[in-house]
Amino acid sequence: MEGTRQLNIKVFVFNYLQENCYLLWNEAGDCVIVDPGCQDDGEVRELEGYVASNGLHPKEIWLTHAHFDHIGGVKALVKDYAVPVRMNASEKSTLAINRSLAAAFGLPSPDMDGVGTVAIADGDSLDALGDPFFVIATPGHTEGGVCYYDPAHKVLLSGDTLFAGSIGRTDSPVGDYDKLITGIMESLMGLPSDVDVLPGHGRRSSIAEERSCNPFLQPFNEPEDSSADVEGIEFHL
């Protein structure tokens, strides 16, 4: 697409629950960290080491939601980089129950004391990387869950809303199955078929694959062509 900036994406798999943290950066080296679920100082150093060795400049932290396995590195990164943390304001309800949720897995709850957040809402445009990412509200896994969509590069950061062949669980006190399914069907399944879906856990997928194969989205299941190429995006393995 003419005028589109290069987008680079690196995924880190953090903590006992194998959470996907995404590092996004443009050709100028400006970067955004999405869902830094680091469980300890070693994982924080792994992320920061990659940032330093590639000459990147952290600008913001984006949270798809505030479950304990997605926010473990937030406080350390804010201390080291002095960057804003963007999160839906409704996720304060998730922060309030993180201790009990983490305890159910036998894990500690991350310390978020003193960490301020900048509220985001459905339809907001985030331009820290140049080409905008749009906030898509998808409550259901949590009250304030969101996805981040870059139409220029056809990338959707879906958090724990949509996975390859599955959807986020809704059995926590802040979960709502009906809201989750409605949000996926109304806000995500209408996106172009060749959009890459980068979930909070597990492998990468596409909108076409989820339309065709996801058993939770049966009304949408039909074959689609997802072979279109998108220029200007590079995944770093």
Short mmCIF file of C-alpha atoms in Angstrom, two decimals:
data_model
loop_
_atom_site.label_atom_id
_atom_site.label_comp_id
_atom_site.label_asym_id
_atom_site.label_seq_id
_atom_site.Cartn_x
_atom_site.Cartn_y
_atom_site.Cartn_z
CA MET A 1 0.00 0.00 0.00
CA GLU A 2 1.48 3.35 -1.06
CA GLY A 3 2.67 5.41 1.89
CA THR A 4 2.46 2.52 4.33
CA ARG A 5 5.36 2.27 6.76
CA GLN A 6 7.26 -0.93 7.40
CA LEU A 7 5.87 -2.85 10.39
CA ASN A 8 8.01 -5.36 12.25
CA ILE A 9 6.56 -7.85 14.73
CA LYS A 10 8.36 -9.98 17.30
CA VAL A 11 6.51 -12.35 19.62
CA PHE A 12 7.80 -13.35 23.05
CA VAL A 13 6.17 -16.26 24.88
CA PHE A 14 6.14 -15.44 28.58
CA ASN A 15 5.15 -16.98 31.92
CA TYR A 16 3.71 -20.33 32.95
CA LEU A 17 0.58 -19.78 30.87
CA GLN A 18 2.57 -19.26 27.63
CA GLU A 19 1.25 -15.77 26.96
CA ASN A 20 2.14 -13.99 23.73
CA CYS A 21 3.70 -10.57 24.21
CA TYR A 22 4.11 -8.63 20.97
CA LEU A 23 6.79 -6.07 20.19
CA LEU A 24 5.86 -3.87 17.22
CA TRP A 25 8.15 -1.34 15.60
CA ASN A 26 8.45 0.82 12.48
CA GLU A 27 11.39 1.74 10.27
CA ALA A 28 12.34 4.61 12.59
CA GLY A 29 12.71 2.19 15.51
CA ASP A 30 9.71 3.49 17.42
CA CYS A 31 8.13 0.54 19.22
CA VAL A 32 5.05 -0.47 21.16
CA ILE A 33 4.87 -3.35 23.65
CA VAL A 34 1.57 -5.24 23.73
CA ASP A 35 0.63 -7.32 26.79
CA PRO A 36 4.01 -7.72 28.52
CA GLY A 37 3.20 -10.77 30.62
CA CYS A 38 6.73 -11.24 31.98
CA GLN A 39 6.65 -13.43 35.08
CA ASP A 40 10.06 -12.44 36.45
CA ASP A 41 13.06 -10.16 36.03
CA GLY A 42 14.65 -12.60 33.58
CA GLU A 43 11.78 -12.24 31.13
CA VAL A 44 11.80 -8.47 31.53
CA ARG A 45 15.53 -8.48 30.71
CA GLU A 46 14.89 -10.70 27.68
CA LEU A 47 12.43 -8.16 26.29
CA GLU A 48 14.51 -5.13 27.16
CA GLY A 49 17.63 -6.78 25.77
CA TYR A 50 15.95 -7.26 22.41
CA VAL A 51 14.79 -3.64 22.45
CA ALA A 52 18.31 -2.40 23.19
CA SER A 53 20.14 -4.67 20.75
CA ASN A 54 17.87 -3.55 17.90
CA GLY A 55 18.10 0.14 18.75
CA LEU A 56 14.37 0.48 19.40
CA HIS A 57 12.62 3.34 21.19
CA PRO A 58 9.65 2.31 23.36
CA LYS A 59 6.73 4.72 23.03
CA GLU A 60 3.75 3.01 24.66
CA ILE A 61 2.44 -0.15 26.29
CA TRP A 62 -0.93 -1.42 25.03
CA LEU A 63 -3.03 -3.88 27.02
CA THR A 64 -5.73 -5.98 25.35
CA HIS A 65 -6.97 -6.72 28.88
CA ALA A 66 -5.62 -6.79 32.41
CA HIS A 67 -5.52 -10.46 33.39
CA PHE A 68 -2.52 -11.28 35.56
CA ASP A 69 -0.77 -13.28 32.83
CA HIS A 70 -0.75 -10.28 30.47
CA ILE A 71 0.54 -7.53 32.77
CA GLY A 72 3.44 -9.03 34.75
CA GLY A 73 6.09 -6.81 33.17
CA VAL A 74 4.13 -3.56 33.07
CA LYS A 75 5.45 -1.96 36.27
CA ALA A 76 9.11 -2.71 35.50
CA LEU A 77 8.80 -1.47 31.92
CA VAL A 78 7.08 1.75 32.99
CA LYS A 79 9.86 2.33 35.50
CA ASP A 80 12.58 1.75 32.90
CA TYR A 81 10.99 3.48 29.90
CA ALA A 82 8.56 6.04 31.41
CA VAL A 83 5.94 5.23 28.76
CA PRO A 84 2.14 5.46 29.01
CA VAL A 85 0.04 2.32 29.47
CA ARG A 86 -3.14 2.25 27.39
CA MET A 87 -6.04 0.19 28.72
CA ASN A 88 -9.83 0.24 28.67
CA ALA A 89 -11.04 1.85 31.90
CA SER A 90 -13.43 -1.08 32.53
CA GLU A 91 -10.40 -3.30 33.10
CA LYS A 92 -10.13 -1.94 36.62
CA SER A 93 -12.66 -4.65 37.45
CA THR A 94 -10.19 -7.26 36.17
CA LEU A 95 -7.34 -5.78 38.19
CA ALA A 96 -9.54 -6.05 41.27
CA ILE A 97 -9.89 -9.83 40.97
CA ASN A 98 -6.43 -10.68 39.67
CA ARG A 99 -5.19 -11.87 43.06
CA SER A 100 -7.91 -14.51 43.37
CA LEU A 101 -7.58 -15.54 39.72
CA ALA A 102 -3.81 -15.96 40.00
CA ALA A 103 -4.20 -17.89 43.24
CA ALA A 104 -6.48 -20.37 41.46
CA PHE A 105 -3.49 -21.21 39.24
CA GLY A 106 -1.10 -21.24 42.19
CA LEU A 107 0.62 -18.11 40.87
CA PRO A 108 1.36 -14.68 42.35
CA SER A 109 -0.53 -11.63 41.15
CA PRO A 110 1.59 -8.90 39.47
CA ASP A 111 2.14 -5.64 41.32
CA MET A 112 0.39 -2.75 39.55
CA ASP A 113 0.43 -0.34 42.51
CA GLY A 114 1.23 3.17 41.37
CA VAL A 115 0.95 2.36 37.65
CA GLY A 116 -1.31 4.87 35.94
CA THR A 117 -3.13 4.02 32.74
CA VAL A 118 -4.49 6.05 29.84
CA ALA A 119 -8.08 5.11 29.03
CA ILE A 120 -8.91 3.85 25.54
CA ALA A 121 -12.31 3.16 24.01
CA ASP A 122 -13.87 1.56 20.97
CA GLY A 123 -12.93 3.40 17.77
CA ASP A 124 -9.87 5.18 19.17
CA SER A 125 -6.93 5.53 16.80
CA LEU A 126 -3.43 4.90 18.18
CA ASP A 127 -0.65 6.35 16.04
CA ALA A 128 2.55 5.71 18.01
CA LEU A 129 3.91 3.73 15.04
CA GLY A 130 2.72 6.06 12.29
CA ASP A 131 0.06 3.98 10.55
CA PRO A 132 -2.88 3.86 12.97
CA PHE A 133 -4.07 0.91 15.00
CA PHE A 134 -7.78 1.12 15.82
CA VAL A 135 -9.24 -0.01 19.12
CA ILE A 136 -12.05 -2.56 18.76
CA ALA A 137 -13.98 -3.19 21.97
CA THR A 138 -14.64 -6.92 22.43
CA PRO A 139 -15.93 -7.44 25.97
CA GLY A 140 -16.75 -10.91 27.19
CA HIS A 141 -13.47 -12.49 28.24
CA THR A 142 -13.23 -9.46 30.52
CA GLU A 143 -15.41 -6.36 30.83
CA GLY A 144 -13.01 -4.05 29.01
CA GLY A 145 -11.27 -6.41 26.60
CA VAL A 146 -10.15 -4.86 23.32
CA CYS A 147 -8.41 -5.82 20.08
CA TYR A 148 -6.03 -3.61 18.12
CA TYR A 149 -6.46 -3.50 14.33
CA ASP A 150 -4.02 -2.12 11.75
CA PRO A 151 -5.86 -1.96 8.40
CA ALA A 152 -2.74 -0.83 6.53
CA HIS A 153 -0.88 -4.05 7.32
CA LYS A 154 -3.98 -6.20 7.96
CA VAL A 155 -2.96 -7.19 11.47
CA LEU A 156 -5.33 -7.86 14.38
CA LEU A 157 -3.96 -8.19 17.91
CA SER A 158 -6.82 -10.19 19.37
CA GLY A 159 -5.66 -10.74 22.96
CA ASP A 160 -7.74 -13.47 24.59
CA THR A 161 -10.85 -12.66 22.56
CA LEU A 162 -10.09 -14.87 19.56
CA PHE A 163 -7.60 -17.72 19.23
CA ALA A 164 -6.72 -20.10 16.41
CA GLY A 165 -9.70 -22.46 16.52
CA SER A 166 -11.06 -21.15 19.80
CA ILE A 167 -12.28 -18.15 21.80
CA GLY A 168 -11.49 -16.71 25.21
CA ARG A 169 -12.92 -18.37 28.29
CA THR A 170 -15.79 -16.57 30.01
CA ASP A 171 -16.09 -18.45 33.31
CA SER A 172 -14.46 -15.79 35.50
CA PRO A 173 -16.54 -13.31 37.53
CA VAL A 174 -16.09 -10.67 34.80
CA GLY A 175 -16.76 -12.99 31.84
CA ASP A 176 -19.82 -12.95 29.59
CA TYR A 177 -20.14 -15.54 26.82
CA ASP A 178 -22.96 -13.79 24.95
CA LYS A 179 -21.05 -10.51 24.82
CA LEU A 180 -17.91 -12.27 23.64
CA ILE A 181 -19.62 -14.11 20.77
CA THR A 182 -21.53 -10.99 19.75
CA GLY A 183 -18.36 -8.92 19.68
CA ILE A 184 -16.45 -11.49 17.63
CA MET A 185 -19.25 -11.93 15.10
CA GLU A 186 -20.14 -8.25 14.75
CA SER A 187 -16.74 -6.59 15.08
CA LEU A 188 -14.14 -9.14 13.92
CA MET A 189 -15.65 -11.55 11.41
CA GLY A 190 -16.44 -8.70 9.04
CA LEU A 191 -12.77 -7.77 8.70
CA PRO A 192 -10.97 -8.71 5.45
CA SER A 193 -10.29 -12.44 5.14
CA ASP A 194 -6.52 -11.96 4.81
CA VAL A 195 -6.11 -10.16 8.13
CA ASP A 196 -3.51 -11.86 10.35
CA VAL A 197 -4.88 -12.74 13.80
CA LEU A 198 -2.22 -12.51 16.50
CA PRO A 199 -3.75 -13.96 19.69
CA GLY A 200 -2.77 -13.74 23.34
CA HIS A 201 -1.90 -17.46 23.44
CA GLY A 202 -1.07 -20.02 20.79
CA ARG A 203 -0.31 -19.75 17.12
CA ARG A 204 -1.07 -17.09 14.56
CA SER A 205 -4.21 -17.41 12.45
CA SER A 206 -6.29 -15.36 9.99
CA ILE A 207 -9.83 -14.09 9.77
CA ALA A 208 -10.46 -16.47 6.86
CA GLU A 209 -9.26 -19.46 8.87
CA GLU A 210 -11.44 -18.58 11.83
CA ARG A 211 -14.48 -18.03 9.63
CA SER A 212 -13.94 -21.41 8.03
CA CYS A 213 -12.67 -23.61 10.87
CA ASN A 214 -13.38 -22.18 14.31
CA PRO A 215 -15.94 -24.54 15.93
CA PHE A 216 -17.25 -21.75 18.16
CA LEU A 217 -18.24 -19.69 15.10
CA GLN A 218 -20.22 -22.33 13.25
CA PRO A 219 -22.68 -19.96 11.51
CA PHE A 220 -19.70 -18.37 9.76
CA ASN A 221 -17.96 -21.58 8.74
CA GLU A 222 -17.43 -21.57 5.00
CA PRO A 223 -14.31 -21.91 2.80
CA GLU A 224 -12.47 -18.69 2.08
CA ASP A 225 -9.35 -17.70 0.20
CA SER A 226 -6.76 -16.25 2.61
CA SER A 227 -3.82 -16.36 0.21
CA ALA A 228 -3.56 -12.61 -0.44
CA ASP A 229 -0.14 -11.12 0.31
CA VAL A 230 0.28 -8.02 2.45
CA GLU A 231 3.32 -5.87 1.79
CA GLY A 232 5.24 -3.94 4.42
CA ILE A 233 5.09 -6.40 7.32
CA GLU A 234 7.88 -8.59 8.63
CA PHE A 235 7.61 -11.18 11.40
CA HIS A 236 10.74 -11.79 13.47
CA LEU A 237 10.89 -15.36 14.75
#
